Short mmCIF file of C-alpha atoms in Angstrom, two decimals:
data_model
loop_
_atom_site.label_atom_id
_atom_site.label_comp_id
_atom_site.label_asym_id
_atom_site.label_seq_id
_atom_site.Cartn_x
_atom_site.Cartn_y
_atom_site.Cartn_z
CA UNK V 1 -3.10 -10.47 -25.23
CA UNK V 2 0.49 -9.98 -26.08
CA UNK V 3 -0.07 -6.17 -25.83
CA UNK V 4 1.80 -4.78 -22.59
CA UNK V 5 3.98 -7.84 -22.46
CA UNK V 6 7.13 -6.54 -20.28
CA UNK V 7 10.91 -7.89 -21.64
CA UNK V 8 13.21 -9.70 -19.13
CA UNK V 9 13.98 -7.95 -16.05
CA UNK V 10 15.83 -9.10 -13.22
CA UNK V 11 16.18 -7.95 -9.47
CA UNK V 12 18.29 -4.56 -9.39
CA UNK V 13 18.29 -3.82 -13.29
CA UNK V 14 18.18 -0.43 -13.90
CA UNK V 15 16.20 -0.26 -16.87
CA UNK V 16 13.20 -1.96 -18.54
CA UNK V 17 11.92 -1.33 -21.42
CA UNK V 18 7.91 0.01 -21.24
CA UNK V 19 6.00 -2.47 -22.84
CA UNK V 20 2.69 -0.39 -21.84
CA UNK V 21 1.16 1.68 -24.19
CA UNK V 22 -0.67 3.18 -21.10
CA UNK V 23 -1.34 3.32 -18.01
CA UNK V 24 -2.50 0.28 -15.69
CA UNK V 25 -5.21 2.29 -14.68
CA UNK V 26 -6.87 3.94 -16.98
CA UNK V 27 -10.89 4.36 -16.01
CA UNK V 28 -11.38 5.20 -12.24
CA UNK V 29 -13.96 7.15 -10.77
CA UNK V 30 -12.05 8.74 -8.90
CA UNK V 31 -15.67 11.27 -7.38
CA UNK V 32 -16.95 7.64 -6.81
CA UNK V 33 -13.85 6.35 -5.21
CA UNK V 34 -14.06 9.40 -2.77
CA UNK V 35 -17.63 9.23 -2.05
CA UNK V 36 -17.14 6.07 -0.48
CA UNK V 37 -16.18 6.91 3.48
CA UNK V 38 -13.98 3.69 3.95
CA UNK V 39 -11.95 5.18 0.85
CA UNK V 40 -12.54 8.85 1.76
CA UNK V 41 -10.67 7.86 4.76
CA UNK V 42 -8.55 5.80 3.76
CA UNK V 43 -6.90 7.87 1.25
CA UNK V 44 -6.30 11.04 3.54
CA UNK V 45 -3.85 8.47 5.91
CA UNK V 46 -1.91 8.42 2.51
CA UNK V 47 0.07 11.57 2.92
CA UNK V 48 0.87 11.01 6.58
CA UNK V 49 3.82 8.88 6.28
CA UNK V 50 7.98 9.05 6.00
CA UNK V 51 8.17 6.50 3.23
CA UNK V 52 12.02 5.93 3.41
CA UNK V 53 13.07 3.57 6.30
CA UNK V 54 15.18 4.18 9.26
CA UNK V 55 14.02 8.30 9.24
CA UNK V 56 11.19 8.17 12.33
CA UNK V 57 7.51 9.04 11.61
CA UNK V 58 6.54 11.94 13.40
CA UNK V 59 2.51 11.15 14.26
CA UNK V 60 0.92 14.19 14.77
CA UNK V 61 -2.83 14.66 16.82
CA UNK V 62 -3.90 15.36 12.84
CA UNK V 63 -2.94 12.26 12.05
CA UNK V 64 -4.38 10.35 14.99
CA UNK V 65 -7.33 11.58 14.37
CA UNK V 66 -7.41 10.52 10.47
CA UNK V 67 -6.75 7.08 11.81
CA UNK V 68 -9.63 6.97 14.34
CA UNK V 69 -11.98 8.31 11.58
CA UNK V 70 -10.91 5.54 8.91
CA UNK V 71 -11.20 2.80 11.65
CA UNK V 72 -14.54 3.84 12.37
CA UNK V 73 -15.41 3.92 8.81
CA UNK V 74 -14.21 0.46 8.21
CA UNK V 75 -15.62 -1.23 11.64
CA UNK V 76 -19.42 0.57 10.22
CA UNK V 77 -19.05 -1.85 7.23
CA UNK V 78 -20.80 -5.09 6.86
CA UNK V 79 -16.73 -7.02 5.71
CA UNK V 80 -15.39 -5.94 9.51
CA UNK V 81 -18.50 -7.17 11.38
CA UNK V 82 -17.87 -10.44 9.52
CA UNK V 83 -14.05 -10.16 10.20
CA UNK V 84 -14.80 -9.39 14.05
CA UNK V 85 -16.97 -12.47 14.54
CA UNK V 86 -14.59 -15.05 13.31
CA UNK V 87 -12.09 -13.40 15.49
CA UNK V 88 -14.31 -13.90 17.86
CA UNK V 89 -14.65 -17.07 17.38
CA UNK V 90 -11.41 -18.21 17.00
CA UNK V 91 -10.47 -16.46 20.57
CA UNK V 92 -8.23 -13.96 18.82
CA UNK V 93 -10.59 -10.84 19.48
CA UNK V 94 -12.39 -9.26 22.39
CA UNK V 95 -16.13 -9.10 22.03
CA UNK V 96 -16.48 -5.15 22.49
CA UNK V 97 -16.06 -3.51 19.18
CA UNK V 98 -13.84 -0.53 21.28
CA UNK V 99 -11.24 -2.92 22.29
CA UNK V 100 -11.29 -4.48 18.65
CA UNK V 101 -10.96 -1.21 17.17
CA UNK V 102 -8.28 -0.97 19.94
CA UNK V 103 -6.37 -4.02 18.65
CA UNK V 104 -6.59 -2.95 14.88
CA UNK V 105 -5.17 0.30 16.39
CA UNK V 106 -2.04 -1.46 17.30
CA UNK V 107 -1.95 -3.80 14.47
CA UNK V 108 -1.92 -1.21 11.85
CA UNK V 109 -0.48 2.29 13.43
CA UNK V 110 1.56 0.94 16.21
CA UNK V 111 5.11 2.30 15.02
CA UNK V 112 8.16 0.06 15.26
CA UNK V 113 11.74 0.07 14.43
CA UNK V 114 12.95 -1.74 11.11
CA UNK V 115 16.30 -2.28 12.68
CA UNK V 116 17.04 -2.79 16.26
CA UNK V 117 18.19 0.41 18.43
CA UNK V 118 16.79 3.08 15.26
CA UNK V 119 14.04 4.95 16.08
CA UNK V 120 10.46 3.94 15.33
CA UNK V 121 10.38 4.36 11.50
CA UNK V 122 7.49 2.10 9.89
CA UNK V 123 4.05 0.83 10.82
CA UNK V 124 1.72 -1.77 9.26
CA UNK V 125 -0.19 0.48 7.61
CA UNK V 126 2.33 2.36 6.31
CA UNK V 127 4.33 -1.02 4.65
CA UNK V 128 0.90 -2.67 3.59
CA UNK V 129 -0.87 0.32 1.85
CA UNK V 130 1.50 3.65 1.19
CA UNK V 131 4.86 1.49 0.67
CA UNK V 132 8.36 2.36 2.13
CA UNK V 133 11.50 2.70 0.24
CA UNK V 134 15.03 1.37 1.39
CA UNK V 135 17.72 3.20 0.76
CA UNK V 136 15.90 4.86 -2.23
CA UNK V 137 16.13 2.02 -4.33
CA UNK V 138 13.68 -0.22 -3.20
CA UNK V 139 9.93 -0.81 -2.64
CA UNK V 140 8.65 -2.35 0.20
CA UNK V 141 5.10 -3.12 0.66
CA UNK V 142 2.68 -1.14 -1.56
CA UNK V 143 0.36 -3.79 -1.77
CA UNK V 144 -2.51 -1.28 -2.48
CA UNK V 145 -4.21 -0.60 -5.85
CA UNK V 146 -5.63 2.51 -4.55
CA UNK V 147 -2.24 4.10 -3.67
CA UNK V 148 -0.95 2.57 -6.92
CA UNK V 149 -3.32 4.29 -8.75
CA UNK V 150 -2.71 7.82 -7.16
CA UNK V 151 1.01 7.73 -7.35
CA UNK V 152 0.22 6.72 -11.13
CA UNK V 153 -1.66 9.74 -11.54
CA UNK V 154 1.00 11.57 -9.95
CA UNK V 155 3.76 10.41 -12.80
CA UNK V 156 5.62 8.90 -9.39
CA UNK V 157 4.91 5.05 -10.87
CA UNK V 158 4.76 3.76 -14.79
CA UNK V 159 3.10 0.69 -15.39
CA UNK V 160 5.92 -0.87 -17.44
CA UNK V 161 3.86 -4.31 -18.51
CA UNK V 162 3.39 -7.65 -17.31
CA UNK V 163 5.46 -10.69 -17.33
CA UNK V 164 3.13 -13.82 -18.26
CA UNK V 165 4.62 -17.50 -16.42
CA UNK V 166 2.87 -20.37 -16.35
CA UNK V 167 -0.26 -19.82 -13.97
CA UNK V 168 1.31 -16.40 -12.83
CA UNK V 169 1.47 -12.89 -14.08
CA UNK V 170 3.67 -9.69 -12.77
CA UNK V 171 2.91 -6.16 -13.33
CA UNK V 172 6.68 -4.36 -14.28
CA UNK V 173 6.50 -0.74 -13.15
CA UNK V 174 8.94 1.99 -12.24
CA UNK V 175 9.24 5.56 -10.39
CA UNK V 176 10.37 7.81 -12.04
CA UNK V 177 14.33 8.90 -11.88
CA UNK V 178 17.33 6.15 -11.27
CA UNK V 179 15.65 2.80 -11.74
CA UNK V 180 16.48 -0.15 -10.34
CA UNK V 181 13.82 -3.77 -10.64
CA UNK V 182 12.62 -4.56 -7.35
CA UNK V 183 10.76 -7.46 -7.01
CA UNK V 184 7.76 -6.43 -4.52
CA UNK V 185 6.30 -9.40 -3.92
CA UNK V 186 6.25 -13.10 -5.47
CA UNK V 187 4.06 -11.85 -8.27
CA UNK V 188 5.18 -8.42 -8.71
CA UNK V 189 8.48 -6.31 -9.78
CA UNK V 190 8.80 -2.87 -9.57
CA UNK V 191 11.56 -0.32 -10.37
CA UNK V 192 11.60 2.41 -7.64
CA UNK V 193 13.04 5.72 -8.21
CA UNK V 194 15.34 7.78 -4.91
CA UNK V 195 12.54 9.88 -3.58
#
């Protein structure tokens, strides 16, 4: 189980040492993946994006139509029923699926401003599943394993290892060019590359 184990590493290192022997992902189906419309849709939204923070995203009628087709694709499934009536019932959604694919609208494409006064430069979506980077050093968001995966593929993220705690694990990675450890979330660090 040792195999992979990453070395120390702490927030704004700029090198780690790849522990990996390969990479995290290493068996997807990736016809499978596609054949599925939520993830069909899903991953054509991936390219739409400005990733670094404080340039404004540019939507185009392209794009607004990708993100009607993969909120239609997820409100079809059997999860997002489920999600809507527990909204429902908790007052925090309107009954008529339009409006609710209305408010998920907003909630994950409504673009806002990172810093006060710039220009509207990130959106829900865009932090949760593609990831942003600040000043070219750092990740934000990319809490995705679909995204992770492609950018993987891509050679634009290497699964580095994973640090083993007490009840916790990480996953180390980095993008490729100037590294720098970025710690993503409380159970994950990163090392991002300048885009």
């Amino acid at each position: 189980m040792s195999e992979g184990k990453a070395g120390p590493a702490q927030q704004g290192d700029t090198a780690v040492q790849d522990n990996a022997a390969r990479h995290l992902f290493h068996n997807v189906n990736e016809e499978r993946l596609r054949s599925i419309k939520t993830f069909a849709t899903f991953i054509s939204l991936l390219d739409n994006y400005e990733t670094s923070t404080g340039v404004a995203e540019v939507v185009t009628p392209e794009e607004i139509v990708e993100n009607n087709r993969f909120l239609d694709a997820v409100l079809a499934t059997q999860v997002m029923r489920l999600a809507h009536d527990y909204l429902l019932k908790k007052n925090l959604a309107r009954p008529n699926l339009a409006d609710f694919k209305h408010q998920l609208y907003d909630i994950w494409f409504q673009l806002y401003a990172r810093k006060e006064g710039d220009r509207p430069d990130s959106c829900g979506f865009e932090h949760v599943f593609v990831g942003e980077t600040r000043h070219g050093k750092e990740i934000l968001g990319l809490h995705n394993w679909v995204q992770f995966y492609l950018q993987e593929k891509r050679n634009q993220i290497d699964y580095k290892g994973y640090v083993a705690r007490k009840n916790k694990t990480r996953v180390r990675t980095s993008l490729w060019g100037p590294l720098q450890v970025k710690q993503m979330d409380p159970e994950i660090k990163v090392v991002m590359k300048q885009v």
